[in-house]
Tab-separated table of N, CA and C in Angstrom:
chain	number	residue	atom	x	y	z
A	1	MET	N	0.851	-1.167	0.000
A	1	MET	CA	0.000	0.000	0.000
A	1	MET	C	0.901	1.235	0.000
A	2	ASP	N	0.468	2.234	-0.724
A	2	ASP	CA	1.227	3.475	-0.828
A	2	ASP	C	1.330	4.155	0.542
A	3	PRO	N	2.502	4.648	0.893
A	3	PRO	CA	2.684	5.298	2.197
A	3	PRO	C	1.764	6.507	2.400
A	4	ARG	N	1.428	7.190	1.307
A	4	ARG	CA	0.518	8.349	1.435
A	4	ARG	C	-0.874	7.894	1.849
A	5	ARG	N	-1.292	6.760	1.344
A	5	ARG	CA	-2.600	6.227	1.712
A	5	ARG	C	-2.596	5.778	3.181
A	6	ILE	N	-1.519	5.150	3.593
A	6	ILE	CA	-1.401	4.714	4.986
A	6	ILE	C	-1.471	5.924	5.920
A	7	GLU	N	-0.712	6.965	5.601
A	7	GLU	CA	-0.701	8.161	6.451
A	7	GLU	C	-2.070	8.844	6.459
A	8	LEU	N	-2.722	8.903	5.310
A	8	LEU	CA	-4.049	9.511	5.257
A	8	LEU	C	-5.027	8.715	6.109
A	9	ASN	N	-4.974	7.396	6.021
A	9	ASN	CA	-5.852	6.555	6.842
A	9	ASN	C	-5.579	6.760	8.327
A	10	ARG	N	-4.318	6.867	8.691
A	10	ARG	CA	-3.965	7.090	10.095
A	10	ARG	C	-4.487	8.440	10.582
A	11	ARG	N	-4.292	9.471	9.756
A	11	ARG	CA	-4.770	10.806	10.138
A	11	ARG	C	-6.280	10.811	10.292
A	12	HIS	N	-6.963	10.185	9.353
A	12	HIS	CA	-8.422	10.120	9.435
A	12	HIS	C	-8.865	9.372	10.687
A	13	SER	N	-8.173	8.310	11.014
A	13	SER	CA	-8.508	7.547	12.207
A	13	SER	C	-8.329	8.397	13.461
A	14	ARG	N	-7.220	9.127	13.528
A	14	ARG	CA	-6.984	9.998	14.688
A	14	ARG	C	-8.067	11.076	14.780
A	15	GLU	N	-8.393	11.689	13.662
A	15	GLU	CA	-9.401	12.752	13.658
A	15	GLU	C	-10.763	12.221	14.088
A	16	MET	N	-11.139	11.043	13.591
A	16	MET	CA	-12.436	10.476	13.975
A	16	MET	C	-12.445	10.087	15.444
A	17	GLY	N	-11.327	9.587	15.946
A	17	GLY	CA	-11.230	9.247	17.358
A	17	GLY	C	-11.411	10.468	18.246
A	18	LEU	N	-10.749	11.561	17.862
A	18	LEU	CA	-10.896	12.800	18.627
A	18	LEU	C	-12.325	13.326	18.555
A	19	LEU	N	-12.911	13.267	17.371
A	19	LEU	CA	-14.278	13.738	17.217
A	19	LEU	C	-15.235	12.886	18.037
A	20	PHE	N	-15.035	11.573	18.041
A	20	PHE	CA	-15.919	10.699	18.812
A	20	PHE	C	-15.766	10.969	20.304
A	21	SER	N	-14.549	11.235	20.736
A	21	SER	CA	-14.321	11.576	22.136
A	21	SER	C	-15.077	12.854	22.509
A	22	THR	N	-15.027	13.843	21.646
A	22	THR	CA	-15.764	15.085	21.875
A	22	THR	C	-17.262	14.816	21.888
A	23	PHE	N	-17.709	13.981	20.975
A	23	PHE	CA	-19.126	13.607	20.923
A	23	PHE	C	-19.556	12.957	22.233
A	24	LEU	N	-18.740	12.046	22.733
A	24	LEU	CA	-19.072	11.378	23.992
A	24	LEU	C	-19.115	12.370	25.155
A	25	ASP	N	-18.227	13.361	25.131
A	25	ASP	CA	-18.236	14.382	26.183
A	25	ASP	C	-19.544	15.168	26.188
A	26	THR	N	-20.116	15.359	25.006
A	26	THR	CA	-21.360	16.128	24.911
A	26	THR	C	-22.601	15.242	25.017
A	27	HIS	N	-22.400	13.929	25.068
A	27	HIS	CA	-23.505	12.970	25.201
A	27	HIS	C	-23.178	11.982	26.321
A	28	PRO	N	-23.226	12.448	27.578
A	28	PRO	CA	-22.824	11.580	28.690
A	28	PRO	C	-23.729	10.364	28.899
A	29	ASP	N	-24.867	10.332	28.229
A	29	ASP	CA	-25.770	9.186	28.367
A	29	ASP	C	-25.292	7.967	27.581
A	30	ILE	N	-24.290	8.137	26.740
A	30	ILE	CA	-23.775	7.018	25.938
A	30	ILE	C	-22.751	6.249	26.762
A	31	GLU	N	-22.983	4.960	26.910
A	31	GLU	CA	-22.111	4.090	27.699
A	31	GLU	C	-21.009	3.522	26.807
A	32	SER	N	-19.925	4.262	26.648
A	32	SER	CA	-18.851	3.808	25.765
A	32	SER	C	-17.853	2.905	26.470
A	33	GLU	N	-17.832	2.909	27.764
A	33	GLU	CA	-16.840	2.139	28.513
A	33	GLU	C	-17.359	0.777	28.969
A	34	VAL	N	-18.583	0.453	28.625
A	34	VAL	CA	-19.192	-0.802	29.047
A	34	VAL	C	-18.995	-1.834	27.942
A	35	ASP	N	-18.433	-2.985	28.287
A	35	ASP	CA	-18.229	-4.044	27.301
A	35	ASP	C	-19.555	-4.443	26.668
A	36	GLY	N	-19.567	-4.500	25.354
A	36	GLY	CA	-20.752	-4.940	24.632
A	36	GLY	C	-21.845	-3.899	24.506
A	37	ALA	N	-21.634	-2.722	25.085
A	37	ALA	CA	-22.660	-1.676	24.996
A	37	ALA	C	-22.719	-1.147	23.561
A	38	GLN	N	-23.920	-0.907	23.111
A	38	GLN	CA	-24.114	-0.342	21.784
A	38	GLN	C	-24.972	0.903	21.895
A	39	MET	N	-24.767	1.806	20.945
A	39	MET	CA	-25.583	3.011	20.932
A	39	MET	C	-26.996	2.664	20.471
A	40	THR	N	-27.937	3.418	20.963
A	40	THR	CA	-29.317	3.266	20.514
A	40	THR	C	-29.429	3.834	19.105
A	41	PRO	N	-30.502	3.517	18.388
A	41	PRO	CA	-30.684	4.114	17.059
A	41	PRO	C	-30.664	5.649	17.099
A	42	ALA	N	-31.231	6.240	18.145
A	42	ALA	CA	-31.220	7.706	18.257
A	42	ALA	C	-29.798	8.226	18.460
A	43	GLN	N	-29.012	7.518	19.262
A	43	GLN	CA	-27.628	7.916	19.482
A	43	GLN	C	-26.803	7.735	18.211
A	44	GLU	N	-27.048	6.653	17.489
A	44	GLU	CA	-26.365	6.426	16.198
A	44	GLU	C	-26.682	7.553	15.223
A	45	ALA	N	-27.939	7.957	15.187
A	45	ALA	CA	-28.350	9.052	14.303
A	45	ALA	C	-27.666	10.355	14.709
A	46	ALA	N	-27.564	10.583	16.013
A	46	ALA	CA	-26.891	11.790	16.500
A	46	ALA	C	-25.414	11.775	16.102
A	47	TRP	N	-24.754	10.619	16.221
A	47	TRP	CA	-23.357	10.495	15.824
A	47	TRP	C	-23.201	10.704	14.319
A	48	SER	N	-24.093	10.138	13.546
A	48	SER	CA	-24.028	10.304	12.090
A	48	SER	C	-24.133	11.776	11.707
A	49	ALA	N	-25.050	12.489	12.337
A	49	ALA	CA	-25.209	13.914	12.053
A	49	ALA	C	-23.974	14.689	12.520
A	50	TYR	N	-23.468	14.340	13.689
A	50	TYR	CA	-22.321	15.019	14.290
A	50	TYR	C	-21.061	14.837	13.441
A	51	SER	N	-20.905	13.669	12.855
A	51	SER	CA	-19.677	13.346	12.126
A	51	SER	C	-19.799	13.505	10.615
A	52	ALA	N	-20.950	13.912	10.122
A	52	ALA	CA	-21.193	13.953	8.675
A	52	ALA	C	-20.205	14.853	7.935
A	53	GLU	N	-19.919	16.004	8.479
A	53	GLU	CA	-19.033	16.945	7.785
A	53	GLU	C	-17.625	16.382	7.637
A	54	ILE	N	-17.065	15.879	8.733
A	54	ILE	CA	-15.705	15.344	8.667
A	54	ILE	C	-15.662	14.071	7.819
A	55	LEU	N	-16.703	13.260	7.893
A	55	LEU	CA	-16.750	12.048	7.076
A	55	LEU	C	-16.764	12.414	5.592
A	56	GLY	N	-17.526	13.432	5.234
A	56	GLY	CA	-17.538	13.893	3.842
A	56	GLY	C	-16.183	14.381	3.393
A	57	ARG	N	-15.500	15.116	4.267
A	57	ARG	CA	-14.159	15.604	3.936
A	57	ARG	C	-13.193	14.435	3.784
A	58	HIS	N	-13.282	13.470	4.667
A	58	HIS	CA	-12.406	12.294	4.578
A	58	HIS	C	-12.642	11.544	3.267
A	59	GLN	N	-13.890	11.371	2.897
A	59	GLN	CA	-14.198	10.668	1.651
A	59	GLN	C	-13.632	11.428	0.456
A	60	ALA	N	-13.750	12.758	0.477
A	60	ALA	CA	-13.212	13.571	-0.618
A	60	ALA	C	-11.690	13.472	-0.671
A	61	GLU	N	-11.038	13.475	0.478
A	61	GLU	CA	-9.575	13.355	0.514
A	61	GLU	C	-9.119	11.987	0.027
A	62	ARG	N	-9.826	10.932	0.405
A	62	ARG	CA	-9.452	9.590	-0.065
A	62	ARG	C	-9.657	9.482	-1.576
A	63	SER	N	-10.729	10.065	-2.063
A	63	SER	CA	-11.007	10.030	-3.495
A	63	SER	C	-9.941	10.803	-4.273
A	64	ALA	N	-9.565	11.968	-3.761
A	64	ALA	CA	-8.540	12.770	-4.431
A	64	ALA	C	-7.206	12.030	-4.465
A	65	LEU	N	-6.844	11.395	-3.356
A	65	LEU	CA	-5.595	10.634	-3.331
A	65	LEU	C	-5.673	9.446	-4.289
A	66	ALA	N	-6.809	8.788	-4.340
A	66	ALA	CA	-6.972	7.659	-5.269
A	66	ALA	C	-6.784	8.129	-6.706
A	67	ASP	N	-7.298	9.315	-7.030
A	67	ASP	CA	-7.112	9.870	-8.377
A	67	ASP	C	-5.639	10.119	-8.670
A	68	VAL	N	-4.916	10.660	-7.696
A	68	VAL	CA	-3.480	10.914	-7.870
A	68	VAL	C	-2.737	9.605	-8.080
A	69	LEU	N	-3.020	8.632	-7.245
A	69	LEU	CA	-2.321	7.339	-7.352
A	69	LEU	C	-2.626	6.657	-8.682
A	70	GLU	N	-3.874	6.751	-9.102
A	70	GLU	CA	-4.247	6.149	-10.385
A	70	GLU	C	-3.539	6.857	-11.540
A	71	ALA	N	-3.462	8.172	-11.488
A	71	ALA	CA	-2.765	8.924	-12.542
A	71	ALA	C	-1.276	8.574	-12.569
A	72	GLU	N	-0.691	8.440	-11.391
A	72	GLU	CA	0.729	8.045	-11.326
A	72	GLU	C	0.938	6.662	-11.907
A	73	GLN	N	0.014	5.763	-11.614
A	73	GLN	CA	0.138	4.400	-12.132
A	73	GLN	C	0.001	4.395	-13.661
A	74	ARG	N	-0.943	5.169	-14.173
A	74	ARG	CA	-1.104	5.240	-15.643
A	74	ARG	C	0.147	5.804	-16.300
A	75	ARG	N	0.748	6.833	-15.703
A	75	ARG	CA	1.975	7.406	-16.264
A	75	ARG	C	3.115	6.382	-16.221
A	76	GLY	N	3.127	5.578	-15.168
A	76	GLY	CA	4.167	4.556	-15.047
A	76	GLY	C	3.981	3.419	-16.018
A	77	ASP	N	2.729	3.161	-16.411
A	77	ASP	CA	2.425	2.065	-17.327
A	77	ASP	C	2.661	2.450	-18.780
A	78	SER	N	2.799	3.737	-19.047
A	78	SER	CA	2.951	4.198	-20.441
A	78	SER	C	4.301	3.917	-21.001
């Protein structure tokens, strides 16, 4: 795997982890430290809304990198 993709995945993972931590701070009713605990559908919906912007940005960044890697591969194949 390309090192740029690995680093992008790592950065995205760190950003989502921080965002989820902030989300949990603002939603103390979510039991994140309990083994096997799952969010309710309402909590899942709240998380989806809360994380939608960053998730969209992450998807756009992954897509842009994929385009770069594909273009590099095509140039290398020529």
